[in-house]
Tab-separated table of C-alpha atoms and ligand atoms in Angstrom:
chain	number	residue	atom	x	y	z
A	19	MET	CA	-6.822	-20.327	-4.099
A	20	LYS	CA	-3.657	-18.818	-2.623
A	21	LYS	CA	-3.152	-15.212	-3.707
A	22	GLN	CA	0.193	-14.090	-4.995
A	23	LYS	CA	1.960	-12.063	-2.299
A	24	ILE	CA	2.717	-8.447	-3.030
A	25	ILE	CA	5.560	-6.332	-1.683
A	26	ILE	CA	5.394	-2.581	-2.146
A	27	ALA	CA	8.367	-0.265	-1.671
A	28	ASN	CA	7.394	3.183	-0.475
A	29	TRP	CA	10.382	5.426	-1.102
A	30	LYS	CA	8.458	8.442	0.244
A	31	MET	CA	10.383	11.718	-0.271
A	32	SER	CA	13.583	10.083	0.980
A	33	LEU	CA	15.725	10.459	-2.140
A	34	THR	CA	16.781	13.034	-4.711
A	35	LEU	CA	15.922	12.268	-8.335
A	36	ILE	CA	19.459	11.079	-9.046
A	37	GLN	CA	19.443	8.840	-5.981
A	38	THR	CA	16.036	7.501	-7.025
A	39	LEU	CA	17.351	6.437	-10.423
A	40	GLY	CA	20.363	4.798	-8.811
A	41	LEU	CA	18.159	2.783	-6.473
A	42	ALA	CA	15.768	1.835	-9.297
A	43	LYS	CA	18.761	0.458	-11.242
A	44	ARG	CA	19.856	-1.590	-8.225
A	45	TYR	CA	16.305	-2.980	-7.911
A	46	ARG	CA	16.282	-3.805	-11.627
A	47	ASP	CA	19.488	-5.813	-11.297
A	48	LYS	CA	18.602	-7.497	-8.030
A	49	PHE	CA	15.096	-8.564	-9.095
A	50	LYS	CA	16.098	-9.715	-12.572
A	51	ASP	CA	15.050	-13.318	-11.998
A	52	PHE	CA	12.478	-12.785	-9.275
A	53	LYS	CA	9.124	-14.284	-10.244
A	54	LEU	CA	7.506	-15.513	-7.041
A	55	GLY	CA	5.584	-12.435	-5.966
A	56	GLU	CA	4.544	-9.034	-7.188
A	57	VAL	CA	7.062	-6.242	-6.594
A	58	VAL	CA	6.021	-2.591	-6.725
A	59	ILE	CA	8.087	0.578	-6.432
A	60	CYS	CA	6.319	3.746	-5.349
A	61	CYS	CA	8.778	6.540	-6.042
A	62	SER	CA	8.092	10.267	-5.830
A	63	THR	CA	6.041	11.787	-8.639
A	64	PRO	CA	8.764	13.718	-10.539
A	65	ALA	CA	10.841	10.510	-10.835
A	66	ILE	CA	8.081	8.269	-12.172
A	67	ALA	CA	8.709	8.842	-15.897
A	68	ASP	CA	12.425	8.019	-15.692
A	69	VAL	CA	11.929	5.079	-13.348
A	70	ALA	CA	9.253	3.742	-15.724
A	71	LYS	CA	11.813	3.720	-18.542
A	72	LEU	CA	14.295	1.833	-16.370
A	73	LEU	CA	11.742	-0.778	-15.366
A	74	LYS	CA	10.271	-1.267	-18.823
A	75	LYS	CA	11.417	-4.821	-19.465
A	76	THR	CA	11.320	-5.993	-15.848
A	77	ASN	CA	8.739	-7.694	-13.626
A	78	ILE	CA	8.698	-4.718	-11.274
A	79	ASN	CA	5.517	-2.660	-11.235
A	80	LEU	CA	5.333	1.044	-10.702
A	81	GLY	CA	3.183	2.965	-8.259
A	82	ALA	CA	2.604	6.542	-7.141
A	83	GLN	CA	2.412	7.848	-3.591
A	84	ASN	CA	-0.596	10.075	-4.110
A	85	VAL	CA	-3.304	11.056	-6.591
A	86	PHE	CA	-6.081	13.629	-6.865
A	87	TRP	CA	-9.784	12.780	-6.929
A	88	GLU	CA	-10.597	14.540	-10.202
A	89	GLU	CA	-9.432	13.333	-13.576
A	90	ILE	CA	-8.572	16.729	-15.031
A	91	GLY	CA	-9.136	20.430	-14.320
A	92	PRO	CA	-7.961	23.510	-12.418
A	93	PHE	CA	-6.347	21.824	-9.401
A	94	THR	CA	-2.968	23.479	-8.953
A	95	GLY	CA	-0.230	21.162	-7.807
A	96	GLU	CA	-2.264	17.979	-8.003
A	97	VAL	CA	-1.681	14.838	-10.055
A	98	SER	CA	-4.415	13.193	-12.097
A	99	PRO	CA	-5.000	9.432	-12.141
A	100	LEU	CA	-4.962	9.678	-15.944
A	101	MET	CA	-1.433	11.088	-15.810
A	102	LEU	CA	-0.309	8.245	-13.552
A	103	ILE	CA	-1.677	5.754	-16.057
A	104	GLU	CA	0.089	7.573	-18.903
A	105	LEU	CA	3.310	7.369	-16.899
A	106	GLY	CA	2.931	3.614	-16.554
A	107	CYS	CA	1.727	3.352	-12.959
A	108	ARG	CA	-0.328	0.356	-11.967
A	109	TYR	CA	-0.658	1.162	-8.247
A	110	VAL	CA	-1.255	4.230	-6.153
A	111	ILE	CA	-0.977	4.677	-2.392
A	112	ILE	CA	-3.979	6.552	-1.003
A	113	GLY	CA	-4.295	8.129	2.455
A	114	HIS	CA	-0.869	7.318	3.858
A	115	SER	CA	-0.741	8.447	7.505
A	116	GLU	CA	2.037	10.919	6.680
A	117	ARG	CA	-0.373	12.676	4.315
A	118	ARG	CA	-3.171	12.484	6.862
A	119	ASN	CA	-0.842	13.959	9.441
A	120	HIS	CA	1.079	16.657	7.521
A	121	LEU	CA	-1.484	17.569	4.856
A	122	PHE	CA	-4.696	16.922	6.747
A	123	GLU	CA	-5.902	14.393	4.239
A	124	ASN	CA	-9.025	12.768	5.646
A	125	TYR	CA	-11.102	9.716	4.802
A	126	GLU	CA	-13.645	11.783	2.887
A	127	MET	CA	-10.834	12.702	0.490
A	128	VAL	CA	-9.533	9.138	0.560
A	129	ASN	CA	-13.011	7.942	-0.421
A	130	LYS	CA	-13.185	10.328	-3.397
A	131	LYS	CA	-9.712	9.301	-4.515
A	132	ILE	CA	-10.549	5.577	-4.392
A	133	LYS	CA	-13.731	6.186	-6.422
A	134	THR	CA	-11.871	8.058	-9.153
A	135	VAL	CA	-9.019	5.570	-9.242
A	136	LEU	CA	-11.361	2.576	-9.553
A	137	LYS	CA	-13.289	4.363	-12.294
A	138	THR	CA	-10.156	4.360	-14.463
A	139	GLU	CA	-10.104	0.533	-14.232
A	140	LYS	CA	-6.340	0.711	-14.716
A	141	LEU	CA	-5.029	1.671	-11.301
A	142	ILE	CA	-5.038	-0.351	-8.112
A	143	PRO	CA	-5.543	1.678	-4.924
A	144	VAL	CA	-3.405	0.854	-1.880
A	145	VAL	CA	-5.565	2.284	0.883
A	146	CYS	CA	-3.804	2.999	4.180
A	147	ILE	CA	-5.524	2.638	7.518
A	148	GLY	CA	-4.202	2.280	11.048
A	149	GLU	CA	-4.484	3.539	14.589
A	150	SER	CA	-2.321	6.011	16.486
A	151	TRP	CA	-0.486	5.111	19.678
A	152	GLN	CA	-3.107	6.956	21.723
A	153	GLU	CA	-5.950	5.061	20.060
A	154	ARG	CA	-4.178	1.792	20.697
A	155	LYS	CA	-3.467	2.627	24.328
A	156	THR	CA	-7.102	3.472	24.957
A	157	ASP	CA	-8.396	0.264	23.363
A	158	LYS	CA	-10.037	2.060	20.432
A	159	ARG	CA	-8.078	0.251	17.739
A	160	ASP	CA	-10.792	-2.108	16.473
A	161	TYR	CA	-13.357	0.656	16.336
A	162	ILE	CA	-10.930	3.013	14.543
A	163	LEU	CA	-10.068	0.426	11.879
A	164	VAL	CA	-13.726	-0.313	11.147
A	165	GLU	CA	-14.583	3.378	11.027
A	166	GLN	CA	-11.695	4.178	8.686
A	167	LEU	CA	-12.779	1.392	6.339
A	168	GLN	CA	-16.411	2.475	6.419
A	169	LEU	CA	-15.467	6.058	5.538
A	170	ALA	CA	-12.851	5.107	2.945
A	171	LEU	CA	-15.066	2.611	1.140
A	172	ALA	CA	-18.500	4.260	1.466
A	173	GLY	CA	-20.515	3.924	-1.725
A	174	ILE	CA	-17.770	2.025	-3.511
A	175	ASN	CA	-18.507	-0.886	-5.817
A	176	VAL	CA	-15.836	-3.316	-6.847
A	177	PHE	CA	-16.404	-5.104	-10.130
A	178	GLY	CA	-14.964	-8.035	-12.067
A	179	ASN	CA	-11.300	-8.529	-11.383
A	180	GLN	CA	-10.666	-5.088	-9.894
A	181	THR	CA	-8.282	-5.183	-6.943
A	182	VAL	CA	-8.280	-3.038	-3.821
A	183	ILE	CA	-5.390	-3.311	-1.383
A	184	ILE	CA	-5.897	-2.384	2.245
A	185	ALA	CA	-2.622	-1.597	4.000
A	186	TYR	CA	-2.826	-1.896	7.760
A	187	GLU	CA	-0.195	0.510	9.037
A	188	PRO	CA	-0.322	1.222	12.771
A	189	ILE	CA	0.963	4.804	12.848
A	190	TRP	CA	3.121	4.159	15.913
A	191	ALA	CA	5.019	1.411	14.088
A	192	ILE	CA	5.930	3.470	11.012
A	193	GLY	CA	9.585	4.422	10.781
A	194	THR	CA	10.224	3.569	14.429
A	195	GLY	CA	12.130	0.311	14.035
A	196	THR	CA	9.499	-1.427	16.177
A	197	ALA	CA	7.033	-3.497	14.192
A	198	ILE	CA	3.789	-4.731	15.649
A	199	GLU	CA	3.704	-8.228	17.180
A	200	PRO	CA	2.771	-10.591	14.321
A	201	THR	CA	-0.145	-12.057	16.306
A	202	GLU	CA	-1.498	-8.554	16.801
A	203	ALA	CA	-1.173	-7.847	13.081
A	204	GLU	CA	-3.088	-11.048	12.363
A	205	TYR	CA	-5.813	-9.971	14.790
A	206	ALA	CA	-6.085	-6.534	13.158
A	207	HIS	CA	-6.173	-8.107	9.690
A	208	LYS	CA	-9.000	-10.362	10.837
A	209	ILE	CA	-10.948	-7.326	12.058
A	210	ILE	CA	-10.334	-5.699	8.674
A	211	ARG	CA	-11.533	-8.789	6.808
A	212	LEU	CA	-14.706	-8.960	8.909
A	213	ALA	CA	-15.400	-5.262	8.356
A	214	LEU	CA	-14.878	-5.728	4.606
A	215	ASN	CA	-17.228	-8.720	4.644
A	216	ASP	CA	-19.861	-6.447	6.182
A	217	LEU	CA	-19.331	-3.754	3.556
A	218	PHE	CA	-19.174	-6.070	0.525
A	219	ASN	CA	-19.633	-9.818	0.593
A	220	THR	CA	-17.230	-12.607	1.413
A	221	GLN	CA	-16.867	-13.633	-2.224
A	222	ILE	CA	-15.894	-10.116	-3.329
A	223	VAL	CA	-13.584	-9.707	-0.346
A	224	SER	CA	-11.702	-12.920	-0.991
A	225	ARG	CA	-11.545	-12.288	-4.747
A	226	ASN	CA	-10.927	-8.553	-4.985
A	227	PHE	CA	-9.266	-7.436	-1.754
A	228	LYS	CA	-5.764	-7.892	-0.411
A	229	ILE	CA	-4.789	-7.023	3.137
A	230	ILE	CA	-1.156	-6.119	3.687
A	231	TYR	CA	0.911	-4.880	6.624
A	232	GLY	CA	3.262	-1.918	6.876
A	233	GLY	CA	5.386	-0.519	9.695
A	234	SER	CA	9.085	-1.159	10.429
A	235	ILE	CA	9.351	-4.362	8.417
A	236	ALA	CA	12.946	-5.506	7.871
A	237	SER	CA	14.697	-8.703	6.844
A	238	GLY	CA	15.232	-9.490	10.528
A	239	ASN	CA	11.550	-9.535	11.514
A	240	VAL	CA	9.654	-10.427	8.336
A	241	LYS	CA	9.825	-14.180	8.836
A	242	SER	CA	7.265	-14.167	11.635
A	243	PHE	CA	4.761	-12.288	9.437
A	244	VAL	CA	4.799	-14.407	6.314
A	245	ASP	CA	2.664	-17.311	7.443
A	246	LEU	CA	-0.102	-15.299	9.060
A	247	GLU	CA	-3.482	-16.309	7.707
A	248	ASN	CA	-4.782	-12.924	6.584
A	249	MET	CA	-1.529	-11.529	5.202
A	250	ASP	CA	-1.309	-10.875	1.486
A	251	GLY	CA	1.819	-8.771	1.500
A	252	LEU	CA	3.822	-5.838	2.828
A	253	LEU	CA	4.265	-2.106	2.448
A	254	VAL	CA	7.865	-1.254	3.268
A	255	GLY	CA	9.333	2.204	3.865
A	256	GLY	CA	12.803	2.559	5.392
A	257	ALA	CA	14.032	-0.930	4.534
A	258	SER	CA	13.063	-0.429	0.883
A	259	LEU	CA	15.775	2.217	0.462
A	260	ASP	CA	18.373	-0.556	0.298
A	261	ALA	CA	17.886	-2.892	-2.686
A	262	VAL	CA	19.754	-5.780	-1.026
A	263	GLU	CA	17.692	-5.540	2.163
A	264	PHE	CA	14.422	-5.192	0.244
A	265	TYR	CA	15.302	-8.201	-1.895
A	266	LYS	CA	15.940	-10.254	1.251
A	267	ILE	CA	12.508	-9.265	2.592
A	268	ALA	CA	10.844	-10.141	-0.733
A	269	LYS	CA	12.556	-13.544	-0.830
A	270	ILE	CA	11.440	-14.410	2.703
A	271	LEU	CA	7.893	-13.169	2.025
A	272	THR	CA	7.468	-15.287	-1.078
A	273	LYS	CA	9.514	-18.346	-0.126
B	1	LIG	P1	8.496	1.944	7.450
B	1	LIG	O1	7.368	2.717	6.624
B	1	LIG	O2	8.686	0.600	6.814
B	1	LIG	O3	9.715	2.831	7.344
B	1	LIG	O4	8.004	1.826	8.855
B	1	LIG	C1	6.220	2.058	6.167
B	1	LIG	C2	5.305	3.040	5.481
B	1	LIG	O5	5.231	4.195	5.896
B	1	LIG	O6	4.641	2.691	4.503
């Protein structure tokens, strides 16, 4: 069975709240009749409530860019998965490389976050993995991807129709304007699928997991990614800040 493709916009901390609402409105208008794939907006946390109101009667889903690994308690500055659910989020990005880099988030934390998120049974984790330029240059990529998955998914059970999204985002391709070669992305996605098959079983992996790509995707290069065998969707940063451009990417992805 062919899975529905998913396209996730990661607006990062690129916009003010007013700009965020403006962009959400442009998405709402542009995607009015879009039904072919699943569209998700991950805006910054303080904007989620207002964006949720704007997207209420649309097909666009809402996601957060981060979450904490406890449901409630004395954790100053953190955001609970229960709050994200109350706000109307369906997705949450976990372990983005910018958080690993600037905030020293590691895969032990990523693992705890995935566990808590799956426990809610209402949020879908978008788990980011990917190698640095140095790791790629020194031929460590395959090993790094497997290790990241093993750490991120240690002790995790996936039940029923729960979904886990693995976003392969080579760090060197993020925000640089240079995406990975599509054949290389396919190779990495195959490694990821094999590693997942080792951790779970093939039935669970094909039913419950999606593998998506992120890193300098734009309307000009997306075409060569869409027909790759192990490609269930995209995580888009820079190009998602323009509703027209993002719509073009979504159309090509789901054609
Ligand atoms: P980019 O970002 O599309 O701007 O490279 C992708 C991401 O960081 O998720």
